[in-house]
Amino acid sequence: SKLDYLQWLGVNAVWLSPCYPSPLKELGYDVSDYVNIEPRFGSLAAFDRLVNEAHQRDLHVILDWVGNHTSAQHRWFRDSRSSRSNPGRNWYLWRDPKPDGSAPNNWVSVFGGSVWQWDAATQQYYLHTFLDSQPDLNWREPGVRAAMFDSLKFWLDRGVDGFRLDAAPLFFKDPEFRDNPVNPDYKPGELPDGQLLPVHTRNQPGLHELFADLRAFVDRWPGGRVLLGEFYTPIEELVTFYGTRAPELHLPLNLTLTYSSWEPGVIGRIIAQYQGRVAGRGWPTTTLDTHDQERIVVRAGLTQARVAALLLLTQRGTPTIYYGDEVGMRGVDIPAMQAVDPQGRRTGRNRDPTRTPMQWSSDIYAGFSTVEPWLPVGADRGNANVASQSRDAGSLLTLYRRLLELREAGPVLREGLHEPLAAGPALVA
Ligand code: GLC
């Protein structure tokens, strides 16, 4: 029902966070069936209608493809854990304990604690990078590959325009499961896995080949389908995922700005470094916010939201907007103790504040829902909402819309050369 709004705003594609069947222990990033829609969100028929209506408005639909792990309730994992001799045992990463019974190595879960969960019934540990209810798939197992490629085919045949590869650099682990070294620069407050350097858990052998195969696979569908990837990696590593020997992802997302401090010196350096490294290799992307990070309004303040819009929408390449940023939504401070987000409850870094309902109007539930939503609605909904700002020529929403119009109007902003200028410490030019 909001597609007309997206078209009016001037966006070209929508990325949906996971909407597959899921016990929602990690808000959908725990998929229990890759080829269906979670009944709480709709149905396949509703999804088909969404794609069809989107396409009628020249909007592309991109799905989130969670390839690193499944839900523990997925049939694949239930089979895999049922016995050591089950044919699906090797679909996940099972290891024997060390002689003293302890976990196979020192790897730390993103959400804290060991990545290894003991399974008493079969007397082995399985690996989970995130929650223990999110076991990691074994991408060196041909059955996994075939089944996951089939899931892409299922959606591509339904007209989906592309996928965002969740946790993209993590799909493969060191085949020998060696310990990761301690990170001397870890600061308390960062996510727990940061205590170790991801030497044996990130960007492991097999990853580039898989990406190249995925690219060749999606390229078989007509109409130009796109692969995006979520990467928390240094820029010099990020740009390798465009592919060196063979084409890989169209858009390895540059997320550096989502967690960097909002200071001209820092931002200017990142942009210059990134645009310099991407040039000649691929098509750049710019992202200020995701569902995993604090909103720009929280990080930079409301008065900087206009500057942020200008920065985001004047970069060469493809910008991505996080819903609600266009009206300056602040979100809601929700204490970690009350978090819906399991990361919030376990690590104190609560992502609920960033994920509150989209503010369409100043109504009690912001026009998002007619019943109380599972996260609270922002107190700023009186002004930070679409209905009010769409009528206001001076609003942030109007600025977003005009900038998007300007990008559409000619190639300069999208494709022009990027040349950083020295403009003093207070400016990015
Ligand atoms: C990605 C998602 C994040 C999720 C994690 C585990 O980082 O963006 O929201 O918690 O993967 O699936």
Tab-separated table of C-alpha atoms and ligand atoms in Angstrom:
chain	number	residue	atom	x	y	z
A	1	SER	CA	0.000	0.000	0.000
A	2	LYS	CA	3.025	2.321	0.233
A	3	LEU	CA	4.548	1.693	-3.178
A	4	ASP	CA	3.134	4.935	-4.546
A	5	TYR	CA	5.016	6.763	-1.847
A	6	LEU	CA	8.303	5.114	-2.803
A	7	GLN	CA	7.721	5.994	-6.420
A	8	TRP	CA	6.873	9.580	-5.485
A	9	LEU	CA	10.017	9.795	-3.359
A	10	GLY	CA	12.084	8.692	-6.341
A	11	VAL	CA	13.697	5.469	-5.216
A	12	ASN	CA	14.310	2.670	-7.730
A	13	ALA	CA	14.470	-0.438	-5.604
A	14	VAL	CA	13.344	-1.771	-2.256
A	15	TRP	CA	15.363	-4.178	-0.134
A	16	LEU	CA	13.188	-6.154	2.267
A	17	SER	CA	14.704	-7.582	5.396
A	18	PRO	CA	14.011	-11.324	5.667
A	19	CYS	CA	10.350	-12.246	5.315
A	20	TYR	CA	10.743	-16.039	5.096
A	21	PRO	CA	9.172	-18.465	7.575
A	22	SER	CA	11.069	-18.042	10.809
A	23	PRO	CA	10.652	-18.552	14.539
A	24	LEU	CA	11.825	-14.897	14.681
A	25	LYS	CA	14.376	-15.574	17.388
A	26	GLU	CA	16.595	-13.181	15.468
A	27	LEU	CA	13.815	-11.176	13.836
A	28	GLY	CA	13.825	-13.189	10.604
A	29	TYR	CA	17.574	-13.685	10.246
A	30	ASP	CA	16.838	-17.224	11.416
A	31	VAL	CA	15.210	-18.741	8.349
A	32	SER	CA	13.345	-22.037	8.673
A	33	ASP	CA	12.307	-22.246	5.003
A	34	TYR	CA	13.995	-20.296	2.184
A	35	VAL	CA	11.184	-20.741	-0.307
A	36	ASN	CA	8.112	-19.358	1.380
A	37	ILE	CA	6.790	-16.286	3.194
A	38	GLU	CA	6.383	-16.059	6.969
A	39	PRO	CA	2.606	-16.200	7.629
A	40	ARG	CA	2.866	-13.297	10.079
A	41	PHE	CA	4.047	-11.135	7.176
A	42	GLY	CA	1.792	-12.449	4.408
A	43	SER	CA	1.812	-15.222	1.847
A	44	LEU	CA	3.391	-16.118	-1.455
A	45	ALA	CA	0.332	-14.722	-3.220
A	46	ALA	CA	0.732	-11.406	-1.410
A	47	PHE	CA	4.424	-11.418	-2.263
A	48	ASP	CA	3.726	-12.024	-5.946
A	49	ARG	CA	1.326	-9.134	-5.887
A	50	LEU	CA	3.943	-6.934	-4.248
A	51	VAL	CA	6.505	-7.743	-6.949
A	52	ASN	CA	3.974	-7.190	-9.679
A	53	GLU	CA	2.747	-3.866	-8.302
A	54	ALA	CA	6.324	-2.731	-7.690
A	55	HIS	CA	7.325	-3.546	-11.254
A	56	GLN	CA	4.390	-1.578	-12.583
A	57	ARG	CA	5.930	1.419	-10.841
A	58	ASP	CA	9.485	0.729	-12.078
A	59	LEU	CA	10.512	-0.337	-8.610
A	60	HIS	CA	12.802	-3.332	-8.163
A	61	VAL	CA	12.392	-5.771	-5.299
A	62	ILE	CA	15.476	-7.148	-3.546
A	63	LEU	CA	15.349	-9.926	-0.970
A	64	ASP	CA	17.663	-10.549	1.938
A	65	TRP	CA	19.357	-13.922	1.427
A	66	VAL	CA	20.650	-15.326	4.691
A	67	GLY	CA	23.249	-17.809	3.511
A	68	ASN	CA	25.610	-18.062	6.452
A	69	HIS	CA	23.189	-19.780	8.801
A	70	THR	CA	19.669	-21.150	9.087
A	71	SER	CA	17.257	-21.379	11.968
A	72	ALA	CA	17.806	-24.405	14.211
A	73	GLN	CA	14.206	-25.199	13.329
A	74	HIS	CA	14.994	-25.592	9.642
A	75	ARG	CA	14.379	-29.153	8.487
A	76	TRP	CA	18.005	-29.325	7.325
A	77	PHE	CA	19.277	-28.744	10.825
A	78	ARG	CA	16.742	-31.020	12.462
A	79	ASP	CA	17.972	-33.788	10.140
A	80	SER	CA	21.599	-32.885	10.680
A	81	ARG	CA	21.382	-33.047	14.457
A	82	SER	CA	19.236	-36.193	14.517
A	83	SER	CA	22.255	-38.514	14.333
A	84	ARG	CA	25.876	-38.582	13.241
A	85	SER	CA	25.007	-40.907	10.391
A	86	ASN	CA	22.236	-38.740	8.978
A	87	PRO	CA	23.037	-37.858	5.336
A	88	GLY	CA	22.578	-34.185	6.261
A	89	ARG	CA	25.071	-34.309	9.137
A	90	ASN	CA	27.712	-32.570	7.061
A	91	TRP	CA	25.382	-29.718	6.053
A	92	TYR	CA	26.376	-27.917	9.241
A	93	LEU	CA	29.707	-27.572	11.032
A	94	TRP	CA	30.000	-30.342	13.604
A	95	ARG	CA	33.238	-30.943	15.525
A	96	ASP	CA	34.466	-33.158	18.304
A	97	PRO	CA	35.388	-31.562	21.616
A	98	LYS	CA	39.008	-31.126	22.596
A	99	PRO	CA	40.335	-34.039	24.681
A	100	ASP	CA	39.352	-32.183	27.865
A	101	GLY	CA	35.784	-31.836	26.583
A	102	SER	CA	36.020	-28.121	25.839
A	103	ALA	CA	35.003	-26.340	22.636
A	104	PRO	CA	37.036	-27.048	19.460
A	105	ASN	CA	38.579	-23.550	19.323
A	106	ASN	CA	38.469	-20.022	20.736
A	107	TRP	CA	36.079	-18.395	18.256
A	108	VAL	CA	33.630	-15.920	19.776
A	109	SER	CA	30.029	-15.435	18.642
A	110	VAL	CA	28.942	-11.993	17.417
A	111	PHE	CA	26.376	-12.068	20.210
A	112	GLY	CA	28.876	-13.212	22.868
A	113	GLY	CA	30.188	-16.512	24.216
A	114	SER	CA	31.671	-19.367	22.228
A	115	VAL	CA	30.484	-20.068	18.688
A	116	TRP	CA	30.297	-23.740	19.712
A	117	GLN	CA	27.154	-25.293	21.139
A	118	TRP	CA	27.332	-28.760	22.677
A	119	ASP	CA	24.791	-31.287	21.428
A	120	ALA	CA	24.419	-33.904	24.162
A	121	ALA	CA	22.471	-36.351	22.010
A	122	THR	CA	25.181	-36.750	19.369
A	123	GLN	CA	28.168	-35.787	21.536
A	124	GLN	CA	29.567	-33.092	19.225
A	125	TYR	CA	29.639	-29.310	19.027
A	126	TYR	CA	28.025	-27.332	16.220
A	127	LEU	CA	29.117	-23.878	15.133
A	128	HIS	CA	26.940	-20.764	15.320
A	129	THR	CA	28.401	-17.355	14.476
A	130	PHE	CA	25.283	-15.658	15.843
A	131	LEU	CA	22.674	-17.247	18.211
A	132	ASP	CA	22.843	-20.932	19.098
A	133	SER	CA	19.452	-21.113	17.371
A	134	GLN	CA	21.232	-19.989	14.149
A	135	PRO	CA	23.588	-22.843	13.188
A	136	ASP	CA	26.071	-22.033	10.387
A	137	LEU	CA	25.766	-23.905	7.107
A	138	ASN	CA	28.710	-25.862	5.727
A	139	TRP	CA	29.325	-24.256	2.333
A	140	ARG	CA	31.911	-26.911	1.443
A	141	GLU	CA	29.072	-29.451	1.297
A	142	PRO	CA	27.704	-29.786	-2.265
A	143	GLY	CA	24.163	-30.468	-0.993
A	144	VAL	CA	24.068	-27.103	0.784
A	145	ARG	CA	25.208	-25.317	-2.311
A	146	ALA	CA	22.641	-27.009	-4.513
A	147	ALA	CA	19.790	-26.364	-2.088
A	148	MET	CA	20.727	-22.728	-1.572
A	149	PHE	CA	21.137	-22.075	-5.300
A	150	ASP	CA	17.698	-23.649	-5.750
A	151	SER	CA	16.280	-21.115	-3.315
A	152	LEU	CA	17.656	-18.309	-5.489
A	153	LYS	CA	16.091	-19.881	-8.553
A	154	PHE	CA	12.745	-20.057	-6.764
A	155	TRP	CA	12.690	-16.271	-6.232
A	156	LEU	CA	14.332	-15.315	-9.522
A	157	ASP	CA	11.620	-17.265	-11.350
A	158	ARG	CA	9.043	-15.269	-9.379
A	159	GLY	CA	10.548	-12.033	-10.710
A	160	VAL	CA	12.697	-10.939	-7.784
A	161	ASP	CA	15.308	-8.449	-8.988
A	162	GLY	CA	18.142	-9.351	-6.689
A	163	PHE	CA	19.459	-10.324	-3.308
A	164	ARG	CA	21.376	-8.812	-0.465
A	165	LEU	CA	23.795	-11.446	0.779
A	166	ASP	CA	23.612	-11.290	4.544
A	167	ALA	CA	26.896	-11.652	6.465
A	168	ALA	CA	28.610	-12.150	3.112
A	169	PRO	CA	32.279	-12.520	4.160
A	170	LEU	CA	31.523	-15.206	6.745
A	171	PHE	CA	30.147	-18.068	4.628
A	172	PHE	CA	33.372	-20.098	4.777
A	173	LYS	CA	35.464	-20.920	7.833
A	174	ASP	CA	39.030	-22.099	8.087
A	175	PRO	CA	38.923	-25.815	7.149
A	176	GLU	CA	41.276	-26.538	10.057
A	177	PHE	CA	39.290	-24.400	12.538
A	178	ARG	CA	42.432	-22.758	13.895
A	179	ASP	CA	42.197	-20.319	16.821
A	180	ASN	CA	41.830	-16.648	15.976
A	181	PRO	CA	44.459	-14.300	17.450
A	182	VAL	CA	43.468	-11.812	20.139
A	183	ASN	CA	42.633	-8.313	18.895
A	184	PRO	CA	44.851	-5.915	20.866
A	185	ASP	CA	42.681	-2.958	19.845
A	186	TYR	CA	39.356	-4.327	21.112
A	187	LYS	CA	37.401	-1.776	23.118
A	188	PRO	CA	34.730	-2.777	25.627
A	189	GLY	CA	31.317	-1.943	24.201
A	190	GLU	CA	32.178	-3.292	20.760
A	191	LEU	CA	30.491	-6.509	19.650
A	192	PRO	CA	32.019	-9.511	21.461
A	193	ASP	CA	33.460	-11.228	18.357
A	194	GLY	CA	35.725	-8.181	17.982
A	195	GLN	CA	37.848	-9.531	20.846
A	196	LEU	CA	39.557	-11.727	18.263
A	197	LEU	CA	40.917	-10.863	14.827
A	198	PRO	CA	38.827	-12.697	12.195
A	199	VAL	CA	41.894	-14.281	10.569
A	200	HIS	CA	40.253	-17.709	10.266
A	201	THR	CA	36.583	-16.734	10.150
A	202	ARG	CA	36.296	-13.989	7.528
A	203	ASN	CA	37.037	-14.101	3.800
A	204	GLN	CA	38.233	-17.716	3.822
A	205	PRO	CA	39.221	-19.897	0.840
A	206	GLY	CA	36.222	-20.657	-1.352
A	207	LEU	CA	34.419	-17.356	-0.875
A	208	HIS	CA	35.470	-15.618	-4.098
A	209	GLU	CA	34.719	-18.752	-6.118
A	210	LEU	CA	31.263	-18.981	-4.557
A	211	PHE	CA	30.529	-15.341	-5.341
A	212	ALA	CA	31.668	-15.817	-8.933
A	213	ASP	CA	29.356	-18.842	-9.241
A	214	LEU	CA	26.450	-16.930	-7.711
A	215	ARG	CA	27.028	-14.110	-10.159
A	216	ALA	CA	27.127	-16.430	-13.158
A	217	PHE	CA	23.964	-18.079	-11.827
A	218	VAL	CA	21.859	-14.922	-11.415
A	219	ASP	CA	23.149	-13.532	-14.706
A	220	ARG	CA	21.235	-16.338	-16.438
A	221	TRP	CA	17.946	-14.607	-15.674
A	222	PRO	CA	16.844	-11.887	-18.062
A	223	GLY	CA	16.287	-8.278	-17.134
A	224	GLY	CA	19.413	-7.646	-15.087
A	225	ARG	CA	19.334	-9.069	-11.568
A	226	VAL	CA	21.585	-7.691	-8.882
A	227	LEU	CA	23.690	-9.087	-6.039
A	228	LEU	CA	24.439	-6.875	-3.061
A	229	GLY	CA	26.566	-7.993	-0.165
A	230	GLU	CA	26.794	-6.983	3.466
A	231	PHE	CA	30.474	-6.507	4.317
A	232	TYR	CA	32.080	-5.269	7.487
A	233	THR	CA	35.575	-5.352	6.037
A	234	PRO	CA	38.295	-2.791	5.341
A	235	ILE	CA	37.812	-0.921	2.065
A	236	GLU	CA	40.781	-2.556	0.343
A	237	GLU	CA	39.205	-5.959	1.036
A	238	LEU	CA	35.694	-4.790	0.189
A	239	VAL	CA	36.591	-3.831	-3.370
A	240	THR	CA	37.953	-7.320	-4.109
A	241	PHE	CA	34.372	-8.611	-3.981
A	242	TYR	CA	33.568	-6.989	-7.305
A	243	GLY	CA	35.733	-9.842	-8.535
A	244	THR	CA	39.244	-9.985	-9.887
A	245	ARG	CA	39.431	-13.153	-11.980
A	246	ALA	CA	35.692	-13.359	-12.668
A	247	PRO	CA	32.832	-10.969	-11.903
A	248	GLU	CA	31.461	-11.415	-8.372
A	249	LEU	CA	28.942	-9.130	-6.650
A	250	HIS	CA	27.543	-6.118	-8.469
A	251	LEU	CA	27.334	-4.113	-5.266
A	252	PRO	CA	29.475	-5.020	-2.258
A	253	LEU	CA	27.913	-2.530	0.153
A	254	ASN	CA	30.261	0.030	1.629
A	255	LEU	CA	29.085	0.245	5.235
A	256	THR	CA	32.055	2.187	6.588
A	257	LEU	CA	30.037	5.366	7.068
A	258	THR	CA	27.405	3.565	9.158
A	259	TYR	CA	29.784	3.270	12.094
A	260	SER	CA	32.312	6.075	11.589
A	261	SER	CA	32.221	9.253	13.606
A	262	TRP	CA	30.483	12.168	11.981
A	263	GLU	CA	33.484	14.420	11.581
A	264	PRO	CA	34.466	16.092	8.326
A	265	GLY	CA	38.052	14.821	8.514
A	266	VAL	CA	36.966	11.227	9.020
A	267	ILE	CA	34.161	11.280	6.448
A	268	GLY	CA	36.254	13.048	3.833
A	269	ARG	CA	39.094	10.557	4.199
A	270	ILE	CA	36.786	7.550	3.943
A	271	ILE	CA	35.012	8.853	0.872
A	272	ALA	CA	38.235	9.759	-0.906
A	273	GLN	CA	39.789	6.394	-0.076
A	274	TYR	CA	36.689	4.460	-1.086
A	275	GLN	CA	35.980	6.285	-4.335
A	276	GLY	CA	39.655	6.040	-5.227
A	277	ARG	CA	39.750	2.276	-4.664
A	278	VAL	CA	36.475	1.541	-6.453
A	279	ALA	CA	37.344	3.570	-9.540
A	280	GLY	CA	37.895	1.219	-12.453
A	281	ARG	CA	36.783	-1.853	-10.455
A	282	GLY	CA	33.078	-1.505	-10.027
A	283	TRP	CA	30.098	0.624	-9.203
A	284	PRO	CA	30.273	2.406	-5.831
A	285	THR	CA	27.623	2.384	-3.118
A	286	THR	CA	27.017	4.716	-0.197
A	287	THR	CA	25.095	3.849	2.943
A	288	LEU	CA	24.706	5.936	6.079
A	289	ASP	CA	22.319	3.737	8.035
A	290	THR	CA	21.180	0.156	8.290
A	291	HIS	CA	18.949	-1.805	10.651
A	292	ASP	CA	22.101	-2.766	12.562
A	293	GLN	CA	23.512	0.666	13.409
A	294	GLU	CA	22.421	3.830	15.180
A	295	ARG	CA	20.514	6.217	12.966
A	296	ILE	CA	22.330	9.190	11.550
A	297	VAL	CA	20.063	11.551	13.486
A	298	VAL	CA	21.239	9.906	16.697
A	299	ARG	CA	24.891	9.890	15.642
A	300	ALA	CA	25.027	13.337	14.096
A	301	GLY	CA	22.048	15.258	15.467
A	302	LEU	CA	18.888	16.441	13.743
A	303	THR	CA	20.415	19.616	12.363
A	304	GLN	CA	23.004	17.537	10.510
A	305	ALA	CA	20.330	15.361	8.879
A	306	ARG	CA	20.120	17.734	5.910
A	307	VAL	CA	23.883	17.676	5.465
A	308	ALA	CA	23.773	13.887	5.673
A	309	ALA	CA	21.115	13.757	2.941
A	310	LEU	CA	23.227	15.988	0.731
A	311	LEU	CA	26.299	13.867	1.295
A	312	LEU	CA	24.504	10.565	0.699
A	313	LEU	CA	22.676	11.610	-2.447
A	314	THR	CA	25.520	13.373	-4.194
A	315	GLN	CA	27.984	10.469	-4.166
A	316	ARG	CA	28.981	8.729	-7.338
A	317	GLY	CA	27.271	5.323	-7.570
A	318	THR	CA	24.226	3.932	-5.826
A	319	PRO	CA	23.064	5.400	-2.517
A	320	THR	CA	20.871	3.394	-0.157
A	321	ILE	CA	18.411	5.085	2.181
A	322	TYR	CA	17.280	3.445	5.399
A	323	TYR	CA	13.507	3.836	5.881
A	324	GLY	CA	12.564	6.843	7.967
A	325	ASP	CA	15.843	8.679	7.503
A	326	GLU	CA	14.098	10.764	4.865
A	327	VAL	CA	11.851	12.253	7.564
A	328	GLY	CA	14.612	12.392	10.172
A	329	MET	CA	13.233	9.652	12.400
A	330	ARG	CA	15.180	9.422	15.592
A	331	GLY	CA	13.859	6.087	16.818
A	332	VAL	CA	13.185	5.345	20.456
A	333	ASP	CA	15.676	4.796	23.258
A	334	ILE	CA	14.826	1.301	24.429
A	335	PRO	CA	16.942	-0.033	27.274
A	336	ALA	CA	18.850	-3.208	26.440
A	337	MET	CA	17.073	-4.996	29.315
A	338	GLN	CA	13.770	-4.574	27.461
A	339	ALA	CA	15.142	-5.346	24.035
A	340	VAL	CA	13.291	-7.421	21.473
A	341	ASP	CA	16.620	-7.677	19.659
A	342	PRO	CA	18.616	-10.619	21.046
A	343	GLN	CA	21.855	-8.753	20.351
A	344	GLY	CA	20.583	-5.973	22.609
A	345	ARG	CA	19.764	-8.316	25.464
A	346	ARG	CA	23.062	-10.167	25.210
A	347	THR	CA	25.568	-7.453	24.416
A	348	GLY	CA	23.903	-4.192	25.426
A	349	ARG	CA	24.128	-2.994	21.822
A	350	ASN	CA	20.408	-2.839	21.221
A	351	ARG	CA	19.230	-2.409	17.633
A	352	ASP	CA	15.558	-1.868	18.525
A	353	PRO	CA	15.934	1.945	18.625
A	354	THR	CA	16.827	1.865	14.921
A	355	ARG	CA	13.981	-0.469	13.952
A	356	THR	CA	10.871	1.294	15.258
A	357	PRO	CA	7.782	1.645	13.039
A	358	MET	CA	7.968	3.866	9.977
A	359	GLN	CA	6.291	7.177	10.731
A	360	TRP	CA	3.699	7.850	8.065
A	361	SER	CA	1.644	10.249	10.147
A	362	SER	CA	1.372	11.759	13.615
A	363	ASP	CA	-1.239	9.177	14.688
A	364	ILE	CA	-0.755	7.163	17.828
A	365	TYR	CA	0.811	4.290	15.870
A	366	ALA	CA	2.189	6.655	13.235
A	367	GLY	CA	-0.058	5.241	10.526
A	368	PHE	CA	2.076	2.081	10.576
A	369	SER	CA	-0.446	-0.100	12.339
A	370	THR	CA	-3.911	-0.046	13.821
A	371	VAL	CA	-2.823	-2.107	16.815
A	372	GLU	CA	0.142	-1.657	19.108
A	373	PRO	CA	3.282	-2.636	17.156
A	374	TRP	CA	5.984	-4.826	18.732
A	375	LEU	CA	8.328	-1.844	19.041
A	376	PRO	CA	7.230	1.576	20.313
A	377	VAL	CA	6.550	4.502	17.994
A	378	GLY	CA	8.874	7.505	18.090
A	379	ALA	CA	7.939	10.477	20.223
A	380	ASP	CA	9.063	12.650	17.299
A	381	ARG	CA	6.211	11.396	15.078
A	382	GLY	CA	4.450	14.783	15.379
A	383	ASN	CA	6.897	16.270	12.894
A	384	ALA	CA	9.093	13.389	11.738
A	385	ASN	CA	6.403	11.862	9.542
A	386	VAL	CA	5.581	11.618	5.860
A	387	ALA	CA	2.148	13.270	5.949
A	388	SER	CA	3.403	16.546	7.447
A	389	GLN	CA	6.706	16.730	5.618
A	390	SER	CA	5.298	15.949	2.188
A	391	ARG	CA	3.288	19.174	2.428
A	392	ASP	CA	6.238	21.269	3.551
A	393	ALA	CA	8.582	22.688	0.891
A	394	GLY	CA	11.302	23.219	3.491
A	395	SER	CA	11.183	19.749	5.009
A	396	LEU	CA	13.872	17.103	5.074
A	397	LEU	CA	11.605	14.854	3.020
A	398	THR	CA	11.340	17.502	0.323
A	399	LEU	CA	15.122	17.787	0.289
A	400	TYR	CA	15.477	14.006	-0.188
A	401	ARG	CA	12.952	14.077	-2.969
A	402	ARG	CA	14.585	16.984	-4.766
A	403	LEU	CA	18.029	15.433	-4.483
A	404	LEU	CA	16.738	12.162	-5.918
A	405	GLU	CA	15.121	14.135	-8.728
A	406	LEU	CA	18.418	15.835	-9.422
A	407	ARG	CA	20.229	12.476	-9.599
A	408	GLU	CA	17.652	11.232	-12.102
A	409	ALA	CA	17.850	14.416	-14.159
A	410	GLY	CA	21.364	13.890	-15.452
A	411	PRO	CA	24.388	11.645	-15.156
A	412	VAL	CA	26.739	14.026	-13.330
A	413	LEU	CA	25.899	13.038	-9.769
A	414	ARG	CA	25.569	9.363	-10.545
A	415	GLU	CA	28.527	8.899	-12.814
A	416	GLY	CA	30.684	12.002	-12.640
A	417	LEU	CA	34.306	11.887	-11.574
A	418	HIS	CA	34.966	12.182	-7.893
A	419	GLU	CA	37.693	14.615	-6.932
A	420	PRO	CA	38.230	15.396	-3.234
A	421	LEU	CA	39.191	19.018	-2.531
A	422	ALA	CA	41.126	20.366	0.440
A	423	ALA	CA	38.660	22.669	2.169
A	424	GLY	CA	39.843	22.906	5.729
A	425	PRO	CA	39.019	20.773	8.749
A	426	ALA	CA	35.321	21.689	8.970
A	427	LEU	CA	34.255	20.711	5.454
A	428	VAL	CA	34.043	17.779	3.103
A	429	ALA	CA	34.345	19.032	-0.450
B	1	GLC	C1	23.454	-9.430	9.369
B	1	GLC	C2	22.181	-8.660	9.573
B	1	GLC	C3	21.904	-8.576	11.047
B	1	GLC	C4	21.818	-9.963	11.628
B	1	GLC	C5	23.031	-10.802	11.256
B	1	GLC	C6	22.816	-12.245	11.546
B	1	GLC	O1	24.533	-8.767	9.923
B	1	GLC	O2	22.267	-7.401	8.985
B	1	GLC	O3	20.733	-7.863	11.307
B	1	GLC	O4	21.743	-9.869	13.023
B	1	GLC	O5	23.324	-10.714	9.899
B	1	GLC	O6	21.921	-12.813	10.643
